[in-house]
Coordinates of C-alpha atoms and ligand atoms in Angstrom, one line a residue:
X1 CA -45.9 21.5 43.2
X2 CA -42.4 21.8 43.1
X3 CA -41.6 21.3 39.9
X4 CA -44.4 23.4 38.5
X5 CA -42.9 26.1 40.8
X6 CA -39.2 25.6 38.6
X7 CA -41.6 25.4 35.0
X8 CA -42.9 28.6 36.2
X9 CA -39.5 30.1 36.6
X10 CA -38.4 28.8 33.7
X11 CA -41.3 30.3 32.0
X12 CA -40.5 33.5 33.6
X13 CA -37.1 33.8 33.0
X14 CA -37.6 32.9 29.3
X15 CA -40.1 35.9 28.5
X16 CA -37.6 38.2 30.5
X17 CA -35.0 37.1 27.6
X18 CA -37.3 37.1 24.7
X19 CA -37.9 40.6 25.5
X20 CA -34.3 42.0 25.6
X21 CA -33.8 40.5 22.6
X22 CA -36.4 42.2 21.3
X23 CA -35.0 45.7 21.0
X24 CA -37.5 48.2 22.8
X25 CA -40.9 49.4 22.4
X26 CA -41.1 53.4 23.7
X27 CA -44.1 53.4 26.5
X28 CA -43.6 57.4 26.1
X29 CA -47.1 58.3 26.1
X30 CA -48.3 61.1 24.3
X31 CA -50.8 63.6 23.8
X32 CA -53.8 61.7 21.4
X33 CA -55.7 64.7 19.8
X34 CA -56.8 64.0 16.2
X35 CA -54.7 64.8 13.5
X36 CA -56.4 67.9 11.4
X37 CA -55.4 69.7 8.4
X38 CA -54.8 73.6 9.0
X39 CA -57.7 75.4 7.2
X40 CA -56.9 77.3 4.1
X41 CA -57.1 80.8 6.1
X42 CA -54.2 79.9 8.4
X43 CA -51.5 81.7 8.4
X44 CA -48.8 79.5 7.1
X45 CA -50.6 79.3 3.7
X46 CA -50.5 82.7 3.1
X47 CA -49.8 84.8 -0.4
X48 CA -47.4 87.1 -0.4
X49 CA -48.5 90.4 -1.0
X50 CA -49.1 91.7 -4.6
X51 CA -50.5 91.0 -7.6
X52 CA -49.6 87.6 -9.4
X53 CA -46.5 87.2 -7.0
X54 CA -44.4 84.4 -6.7
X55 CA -45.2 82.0 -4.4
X56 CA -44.5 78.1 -3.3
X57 CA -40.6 78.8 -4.1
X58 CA -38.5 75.8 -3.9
X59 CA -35.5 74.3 -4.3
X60 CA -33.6 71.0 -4.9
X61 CA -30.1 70.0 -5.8
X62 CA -30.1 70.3 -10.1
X63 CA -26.6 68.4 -10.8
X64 CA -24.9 65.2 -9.0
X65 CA -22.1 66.7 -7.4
X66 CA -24.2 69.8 -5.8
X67 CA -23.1 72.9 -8.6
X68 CA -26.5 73.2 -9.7
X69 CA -30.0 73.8 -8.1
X70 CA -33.0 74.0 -9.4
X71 CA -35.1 76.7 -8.3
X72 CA -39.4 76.3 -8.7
X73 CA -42.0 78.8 -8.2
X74 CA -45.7 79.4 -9.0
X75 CA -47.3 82.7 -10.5
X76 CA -50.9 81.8 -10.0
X77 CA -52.9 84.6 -11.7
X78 CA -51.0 85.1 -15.5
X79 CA -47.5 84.3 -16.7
X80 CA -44.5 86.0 -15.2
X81 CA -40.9 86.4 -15.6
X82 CA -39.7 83.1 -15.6
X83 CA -35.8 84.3 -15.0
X84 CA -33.9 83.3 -12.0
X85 CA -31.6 86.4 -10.5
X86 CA -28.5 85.2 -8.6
X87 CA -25.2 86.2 -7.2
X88 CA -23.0 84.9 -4.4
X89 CA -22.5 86.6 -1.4
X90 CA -20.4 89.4 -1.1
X91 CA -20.4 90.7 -5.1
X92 CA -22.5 92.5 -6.6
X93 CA -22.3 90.9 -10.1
X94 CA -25.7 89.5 -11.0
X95 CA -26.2 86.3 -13.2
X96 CA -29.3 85.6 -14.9
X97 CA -30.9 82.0 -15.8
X98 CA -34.1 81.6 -17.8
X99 CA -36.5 78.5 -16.4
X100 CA -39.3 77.2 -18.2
X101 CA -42.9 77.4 -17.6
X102 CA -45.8 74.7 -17.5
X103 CA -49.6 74.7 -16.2
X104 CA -51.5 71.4 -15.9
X105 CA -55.6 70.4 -15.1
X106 CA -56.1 68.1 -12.7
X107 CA -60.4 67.1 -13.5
X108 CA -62.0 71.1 -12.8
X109 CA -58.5 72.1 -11.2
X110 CA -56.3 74.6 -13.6
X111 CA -52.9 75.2 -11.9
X112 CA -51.0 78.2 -11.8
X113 CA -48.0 79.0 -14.1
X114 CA -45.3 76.8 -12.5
X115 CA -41.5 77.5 -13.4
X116 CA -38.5 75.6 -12.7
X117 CA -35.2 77.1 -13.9
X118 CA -31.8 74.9 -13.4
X119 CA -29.0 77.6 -12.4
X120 CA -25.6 76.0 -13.1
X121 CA -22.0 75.9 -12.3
X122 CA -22.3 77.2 -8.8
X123 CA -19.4 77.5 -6.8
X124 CA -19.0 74.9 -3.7
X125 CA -19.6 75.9 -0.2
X126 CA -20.6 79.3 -1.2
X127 CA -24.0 81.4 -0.1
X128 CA -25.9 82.5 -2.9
X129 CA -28.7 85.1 -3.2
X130 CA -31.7 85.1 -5.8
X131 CA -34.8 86.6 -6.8
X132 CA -37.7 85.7 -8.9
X133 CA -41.2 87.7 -9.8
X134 CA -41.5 91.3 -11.4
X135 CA -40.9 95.0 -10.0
X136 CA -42.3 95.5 -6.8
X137 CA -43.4 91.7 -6.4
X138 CA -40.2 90.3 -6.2
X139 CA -39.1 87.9 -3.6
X140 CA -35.4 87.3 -2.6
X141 CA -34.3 84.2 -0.8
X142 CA -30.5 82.9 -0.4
X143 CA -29.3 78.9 -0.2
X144 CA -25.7 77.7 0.8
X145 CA -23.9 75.4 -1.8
X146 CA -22.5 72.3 -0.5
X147 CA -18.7 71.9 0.2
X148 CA -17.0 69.9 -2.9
X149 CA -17.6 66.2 -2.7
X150 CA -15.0 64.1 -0.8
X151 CA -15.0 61.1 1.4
X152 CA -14.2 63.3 4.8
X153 CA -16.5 66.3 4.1
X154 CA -18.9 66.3 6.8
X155 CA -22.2 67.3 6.6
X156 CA -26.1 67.0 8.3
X157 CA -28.9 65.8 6.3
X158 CA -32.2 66.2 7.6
X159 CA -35.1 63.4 7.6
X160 CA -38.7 63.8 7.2
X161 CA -41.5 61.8 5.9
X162 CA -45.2 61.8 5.4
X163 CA -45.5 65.3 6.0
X164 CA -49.1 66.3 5.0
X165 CA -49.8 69.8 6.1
X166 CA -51.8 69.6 9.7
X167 CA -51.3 71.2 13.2
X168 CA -48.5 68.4 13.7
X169 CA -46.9 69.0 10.2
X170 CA -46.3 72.4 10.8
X171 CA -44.7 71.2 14.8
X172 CA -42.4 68.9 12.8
X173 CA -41.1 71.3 10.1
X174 CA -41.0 73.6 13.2
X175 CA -38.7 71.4 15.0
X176 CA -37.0 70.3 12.1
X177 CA -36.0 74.4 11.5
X178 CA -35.2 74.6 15.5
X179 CA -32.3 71.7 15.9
X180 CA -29.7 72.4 16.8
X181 CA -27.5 70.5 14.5
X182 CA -28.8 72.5 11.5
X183 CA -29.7 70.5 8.6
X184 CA -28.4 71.8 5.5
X185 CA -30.6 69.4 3.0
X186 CA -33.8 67.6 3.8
X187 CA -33.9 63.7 2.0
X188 CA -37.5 63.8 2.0
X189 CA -39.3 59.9 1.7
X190 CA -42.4 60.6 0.4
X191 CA -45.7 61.5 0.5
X192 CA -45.6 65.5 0.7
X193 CA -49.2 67.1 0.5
X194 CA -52.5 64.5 0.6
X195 CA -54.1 66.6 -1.5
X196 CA -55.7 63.3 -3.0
X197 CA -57.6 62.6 0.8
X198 CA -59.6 65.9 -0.2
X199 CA -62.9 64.8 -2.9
X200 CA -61.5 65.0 -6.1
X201 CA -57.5 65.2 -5.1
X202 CA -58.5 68.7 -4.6
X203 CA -55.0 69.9 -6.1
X204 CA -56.1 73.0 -4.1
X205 CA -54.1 71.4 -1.7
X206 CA -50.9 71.0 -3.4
X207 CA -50.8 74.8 -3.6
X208 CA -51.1 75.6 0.2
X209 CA -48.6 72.6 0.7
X210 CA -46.4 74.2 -1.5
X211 CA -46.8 77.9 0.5
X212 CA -46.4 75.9 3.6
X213 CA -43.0 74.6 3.1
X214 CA -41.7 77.5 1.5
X215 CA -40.2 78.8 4.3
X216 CA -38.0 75.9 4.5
X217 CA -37.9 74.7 1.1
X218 CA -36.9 77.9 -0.4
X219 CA -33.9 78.3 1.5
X220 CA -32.4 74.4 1.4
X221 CA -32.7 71.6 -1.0
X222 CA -35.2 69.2 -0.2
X223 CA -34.3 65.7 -2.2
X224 CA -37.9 64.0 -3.1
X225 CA -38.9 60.1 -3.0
X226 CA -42.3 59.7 -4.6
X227 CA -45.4 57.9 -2.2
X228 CA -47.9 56.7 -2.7
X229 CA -49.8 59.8 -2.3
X230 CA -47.7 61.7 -5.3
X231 CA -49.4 58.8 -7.5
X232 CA -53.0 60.7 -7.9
X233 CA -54.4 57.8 -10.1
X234 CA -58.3 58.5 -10.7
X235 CA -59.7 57.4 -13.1
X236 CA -63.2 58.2 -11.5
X237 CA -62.7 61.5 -12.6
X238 CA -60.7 61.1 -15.6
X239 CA -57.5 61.3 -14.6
X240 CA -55.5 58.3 -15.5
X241 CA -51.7 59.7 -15.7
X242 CA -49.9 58.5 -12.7
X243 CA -47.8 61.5 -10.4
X244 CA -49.4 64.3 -12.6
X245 CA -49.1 67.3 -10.0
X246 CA -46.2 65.6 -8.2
X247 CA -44.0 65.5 -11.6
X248 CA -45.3 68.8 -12.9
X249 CA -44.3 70.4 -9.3
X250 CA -41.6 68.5 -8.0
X251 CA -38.6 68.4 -10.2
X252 CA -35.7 65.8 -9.8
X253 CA -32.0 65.8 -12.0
X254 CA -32.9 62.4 -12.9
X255 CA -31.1 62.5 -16.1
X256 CA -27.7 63.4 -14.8
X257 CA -27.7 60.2 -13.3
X258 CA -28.6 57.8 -16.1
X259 CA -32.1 57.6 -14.8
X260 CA -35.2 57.1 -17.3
X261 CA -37.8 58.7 -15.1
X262 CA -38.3 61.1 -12.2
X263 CA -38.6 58.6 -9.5
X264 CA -35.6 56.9 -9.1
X265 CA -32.4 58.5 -9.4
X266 CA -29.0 59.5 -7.6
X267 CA -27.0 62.4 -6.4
X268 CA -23.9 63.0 -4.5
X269 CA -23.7 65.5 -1.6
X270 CA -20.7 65.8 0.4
X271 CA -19.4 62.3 1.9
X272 CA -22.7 60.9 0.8
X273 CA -23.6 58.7 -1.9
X274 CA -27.7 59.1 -2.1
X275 CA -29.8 56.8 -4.3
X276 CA -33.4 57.4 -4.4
X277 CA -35.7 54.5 -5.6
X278 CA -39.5 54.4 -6.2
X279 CA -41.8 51.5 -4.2
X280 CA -44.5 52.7 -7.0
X281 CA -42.7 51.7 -10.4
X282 CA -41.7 49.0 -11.8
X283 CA -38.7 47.0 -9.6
X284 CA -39.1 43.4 -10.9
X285 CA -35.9 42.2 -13.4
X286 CA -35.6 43.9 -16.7
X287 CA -37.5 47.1 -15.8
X288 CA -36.1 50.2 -16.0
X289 CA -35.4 50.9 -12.6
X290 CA -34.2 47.1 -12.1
X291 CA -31.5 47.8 -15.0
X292 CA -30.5 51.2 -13.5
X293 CA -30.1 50.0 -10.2
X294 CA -27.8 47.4 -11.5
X295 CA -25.5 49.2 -13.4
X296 CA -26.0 52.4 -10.7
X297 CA -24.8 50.2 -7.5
X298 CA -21.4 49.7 -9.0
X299 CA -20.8 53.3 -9.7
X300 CA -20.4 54.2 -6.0
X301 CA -16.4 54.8 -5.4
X302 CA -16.8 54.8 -1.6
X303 CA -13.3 56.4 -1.5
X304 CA -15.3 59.3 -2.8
X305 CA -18.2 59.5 -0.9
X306 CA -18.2 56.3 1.9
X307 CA -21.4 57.2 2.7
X308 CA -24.5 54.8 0.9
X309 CA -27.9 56.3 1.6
X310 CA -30.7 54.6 0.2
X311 CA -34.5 56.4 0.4
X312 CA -37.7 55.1 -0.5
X313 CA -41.4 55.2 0.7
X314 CA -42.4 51.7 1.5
X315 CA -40.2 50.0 4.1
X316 CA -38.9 46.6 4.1
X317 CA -38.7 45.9 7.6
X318 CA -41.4 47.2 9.0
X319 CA -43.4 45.9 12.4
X320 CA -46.4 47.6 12.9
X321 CA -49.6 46.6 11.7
X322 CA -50.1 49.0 9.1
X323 CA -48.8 48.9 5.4
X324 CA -47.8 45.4 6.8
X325 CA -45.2 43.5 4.2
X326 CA -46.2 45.8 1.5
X327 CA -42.4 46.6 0.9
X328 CA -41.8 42.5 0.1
X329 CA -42.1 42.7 -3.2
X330 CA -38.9 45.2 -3.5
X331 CA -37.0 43.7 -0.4
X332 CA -36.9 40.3 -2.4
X333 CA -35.4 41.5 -5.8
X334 CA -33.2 43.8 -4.2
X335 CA -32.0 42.9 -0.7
X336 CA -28.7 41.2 -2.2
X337 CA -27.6 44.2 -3.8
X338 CA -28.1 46.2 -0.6
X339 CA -25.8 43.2 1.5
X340 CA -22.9 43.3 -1.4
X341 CA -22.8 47.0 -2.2
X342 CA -23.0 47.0 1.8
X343 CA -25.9 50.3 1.8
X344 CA -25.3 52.0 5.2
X345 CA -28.9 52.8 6.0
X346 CA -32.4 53.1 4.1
X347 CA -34.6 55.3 5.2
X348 CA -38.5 54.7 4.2
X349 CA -41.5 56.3 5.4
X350 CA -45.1 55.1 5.0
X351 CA -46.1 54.1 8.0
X352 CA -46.7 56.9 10.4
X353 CA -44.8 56.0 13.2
X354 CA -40.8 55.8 13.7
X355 CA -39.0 52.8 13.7
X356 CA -35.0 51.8 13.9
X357 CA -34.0 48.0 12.9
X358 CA -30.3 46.5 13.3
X359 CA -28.4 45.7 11.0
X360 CA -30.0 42.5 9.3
X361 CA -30.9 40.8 5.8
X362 CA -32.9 38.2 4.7
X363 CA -31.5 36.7 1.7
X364 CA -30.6 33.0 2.4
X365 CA -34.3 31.9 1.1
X366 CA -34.6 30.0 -2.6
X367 CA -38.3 28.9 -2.5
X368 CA -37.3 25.3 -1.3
X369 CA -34.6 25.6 1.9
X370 CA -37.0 27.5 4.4
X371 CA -34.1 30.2 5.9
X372 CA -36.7 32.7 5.7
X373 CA -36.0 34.7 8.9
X374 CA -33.9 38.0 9.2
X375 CA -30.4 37.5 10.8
X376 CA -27.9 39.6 12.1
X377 CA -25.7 40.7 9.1
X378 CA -22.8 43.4 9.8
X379 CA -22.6 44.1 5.4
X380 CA -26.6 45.1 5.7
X381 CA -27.7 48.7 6.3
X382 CA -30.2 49.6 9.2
X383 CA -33.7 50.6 8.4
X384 CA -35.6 53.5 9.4
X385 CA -39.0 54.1 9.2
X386 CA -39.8 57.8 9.9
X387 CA -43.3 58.7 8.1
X388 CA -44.2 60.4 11.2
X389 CA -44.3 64.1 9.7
X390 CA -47.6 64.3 10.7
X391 CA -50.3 64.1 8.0
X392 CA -53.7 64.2 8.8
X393 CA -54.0 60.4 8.5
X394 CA -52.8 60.2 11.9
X395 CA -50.6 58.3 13.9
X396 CA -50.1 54.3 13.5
X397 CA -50.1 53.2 17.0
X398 CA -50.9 49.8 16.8
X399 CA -47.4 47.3 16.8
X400 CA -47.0 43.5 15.7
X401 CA -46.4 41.8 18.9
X402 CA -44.2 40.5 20.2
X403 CA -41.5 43.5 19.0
X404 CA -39.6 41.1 16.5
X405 CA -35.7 40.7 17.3
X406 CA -34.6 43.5 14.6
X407 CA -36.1 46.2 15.8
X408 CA -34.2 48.0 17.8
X409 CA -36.3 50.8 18.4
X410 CA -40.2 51.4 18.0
X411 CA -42.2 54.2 18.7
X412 CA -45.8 55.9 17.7
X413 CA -44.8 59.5 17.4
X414 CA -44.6 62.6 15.5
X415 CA -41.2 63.8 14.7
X416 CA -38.2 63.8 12.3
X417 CA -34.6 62.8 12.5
X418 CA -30.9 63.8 11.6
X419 CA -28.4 62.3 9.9
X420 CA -25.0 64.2 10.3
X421 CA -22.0 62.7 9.0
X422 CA -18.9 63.0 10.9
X423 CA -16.2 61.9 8.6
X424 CA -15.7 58.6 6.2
X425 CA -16.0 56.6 9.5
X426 CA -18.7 58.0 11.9
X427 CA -21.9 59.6 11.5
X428 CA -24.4 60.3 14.4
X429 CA -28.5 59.8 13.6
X430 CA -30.8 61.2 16.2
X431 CA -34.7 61.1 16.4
X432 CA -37.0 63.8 17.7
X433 CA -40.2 63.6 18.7
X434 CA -42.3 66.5 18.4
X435 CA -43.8 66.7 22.2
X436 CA -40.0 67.2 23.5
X437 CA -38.0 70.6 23.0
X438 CA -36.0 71.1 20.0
X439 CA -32.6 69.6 21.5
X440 CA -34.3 66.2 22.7
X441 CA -32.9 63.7 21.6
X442 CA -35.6 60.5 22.1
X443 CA -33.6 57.6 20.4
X444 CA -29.8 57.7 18.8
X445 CA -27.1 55.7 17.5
X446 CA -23.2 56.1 16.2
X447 CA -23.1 55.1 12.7
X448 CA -19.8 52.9 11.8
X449 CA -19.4 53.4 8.0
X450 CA -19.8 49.9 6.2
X451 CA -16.9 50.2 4.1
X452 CA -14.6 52.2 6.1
X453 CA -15.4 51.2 9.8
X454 CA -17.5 47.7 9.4
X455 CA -17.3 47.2 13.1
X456 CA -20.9 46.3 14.9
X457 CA -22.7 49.6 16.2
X458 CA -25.7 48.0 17.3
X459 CA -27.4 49.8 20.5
X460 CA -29.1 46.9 21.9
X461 CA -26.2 44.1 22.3
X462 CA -25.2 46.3 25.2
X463 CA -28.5 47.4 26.1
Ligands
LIG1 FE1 -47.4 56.4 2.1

């Protein structure tokens, strides 16, 4: 009797320590309604009033060192004007840049006329006004340049994934415009409208997505990842080319950094080096996007910008039971890289949930010595998982167990996050989730830059 009494506390005392290892699962318990798209008559999709007028205006960063954005917009009853009106604050001097214009089908779907128009040399730092449509239909929004690139400029991204447009799409874009650290660019991780959960990838869809966001996405640049729901592959219905309304919508300066396609590419923003890769092309050696990411990894002067952000759309490290390991595939041909270019964080999106790891890798493995388990590794970024924009697919509640040793935090909630770099040595990330008010902050953690600061900023060694 005894001694089972001291196996028992044994017992016990080892499942007390398995589960402080184990970073922490939130028990925050939240409100369980279904997840619903807004119907087409709500308010946020609404047209702006007159005929043919411009509508789903966006913008994105159009050069790698921030002088250039490129502005989109749709007309959707005949071709417009597809100039670009602009001046900086406080002059009265106009400038004038013409876009281009495109329309696509999508099976019995015609779009509207869609322009995108690069505007060029900007000036850093600076607030600029512009206008697009005709006469009495024309619509004037504004956009702040970012400050010249430089390894102490600071600067806060925002982070959003998986955004879909329901009830709980528009609470995250709402708490996203309401923080208080004011995001001045959004690095977006895929998966914007889920147009292609509605029979036929009714593309219907992508235009109220697009009328949505506006009133974010007009005013800041949003930088895109392609999901797997910008892929639109149906062949059911004829359509066969991969990202047709994503690429036709979305537009990306993918050439200025070398890139061969829209969907992976770089750009530079302040201290921040950003390199966007795509889960949905081909990653294995000798591709494209393996042979750019090779020669692109080098490139980054972290005396410039110290900062290395990765994004994608499938995570690597990832601990629920949905879109389990899918990210493998990638982790295994391009882990190393991430270890000896020593990436500061990756943020992914996918699964709709949030998740924060430590700083690990799993490299050691060669198909014959077994080290196949993740270890602490102070040269490997942290990965976050934050699909949880809200999109109608819901939330993924249900967790591996038990919580694996890397993951620091866990937890199945709407929300989005901040990123907002300090200087070339700290930067402070902050989740929200979307039941709290705007200022809550539900899980956070100093960032110590890799190159400049590579001391260990884990938040659950002193937990
Ligand atoms: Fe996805």
């Amino acid at each position: 009797m005894g001694r089972l009494f001291v196996f028992l506390v044994i017992l016990l005392n080892v499942g007390v320590m398995m589960r402080c290892n184990g970073g922490k699962t939130s028990v925050y318990v939240r409100q369980v309604d279904k997840t619903i798209d807004m119907p087409l008559d709500s308010d946020v999709f609404c047209l702006p009033p007159g005929y043919n007028a411009p509508q789903q205006v966006h913008i994105t960063q159009g050069v790698i060192d921030g002088t250039a954005v490129i502005v989109s917009w749709v007309t959707p009853d005949e071709p417009g004007s597809s100039l670009v009106v602009y001046w900086p604050e406080n002059t009265t001097k106009k400038k004038v840049a013409e876009g281009k214009l495109r329309t696509y089908t999508f099976f019995k779907y015609t779009s509207g006329f869609i322009y995108y128009c690069t505007i060029r040399k900007l000036e850093h730092s600076t607030k600029y006004y512009y206008e697009v449509g005709i006469g009495n239909t024309t619509r004037e929004f504004w956009f702040i340049t970012p400050p010249p690139v430089g390894p102490d400029v600071p600067y806060t991204f925002g982070l959003i994934g998986d955004l879909g447009q329901s009830y709980d799409s528009n609470r995250t874009l709402t708490h996203y415009e309401n923080n208080p650290l004011k995001g001045g660019a959004v690095l977006f991780v895929g998966d914007l409208s889920y147009a292609d959960n509605y029979p036929n990838h009714d593309n219907v869809r992508w235009d109220t997505w697009g009328r949505f966001v506006e009133r974010n996405l007009a005013y800041q640049p949003w930088i895109w990842t392609a999901g797997n729901h910008e892929i639109d592959f149906a062949p059911e219905i004829g359509e066969t080319k991969p990202f047709k309304p994503y690429t036709n919508r979305y537009h990306v300066p993918y050439k200025a950094s070398g890139s061969t396609e829209p969907f992976w590419y770089s750009i530079k923003r302040a201290s921040a080096y950003i390199i966007v890769l795509s889960s949905y092309s081909a990653y294995g050696k000798y591709t494209p996007q393996y042979k750019w990411l090779e020669d692109e990894l080098p490139k980054v002067n972290r005396t410039e910008t110290p900062w290395l952000i990765i994004l994608m759309h499938s995570p690597w490290y990832n601990s629920y039971n949905y879109h389990y390991m899918e990210g493998e595939t990638m982790r295994v041909m391009y882990e190393p890289w991430f270890v000896q270019y020593k990436v500061d964080v990756v943020f992914a999106g996918h699964v709709h949930a949030y998740e924060r790891s430590e700083r690990i890798s799993n490299v050691a493995y060669n198909i014959i010595n077994g080290q196949c388990n993740p270890i602490v590794d102070q040269s490997a970024p942290v990965y976050i998982t934050i699909g949880d924009g809200g999109n109608l697919e819901g939330l993924a509640t249900n967790m591996t167990e038990p919580q694996p040793s890397y993951s620091a935090y866990r937890e199945a909630s709407f929300g989005h996050a901040m990123f907002d770099i300090k200087n070339r040595t700290h930067a402070y990330y902050v989740w929200h989730r979307n039941q709290d008010g705007y200022a809550v902050e539900a899980d956070k953690m100093w960032f110590f830059n890799r190159h400049w600061h590579p001391v260990d900023d884990s938040t659950t060694a002193d937990s």
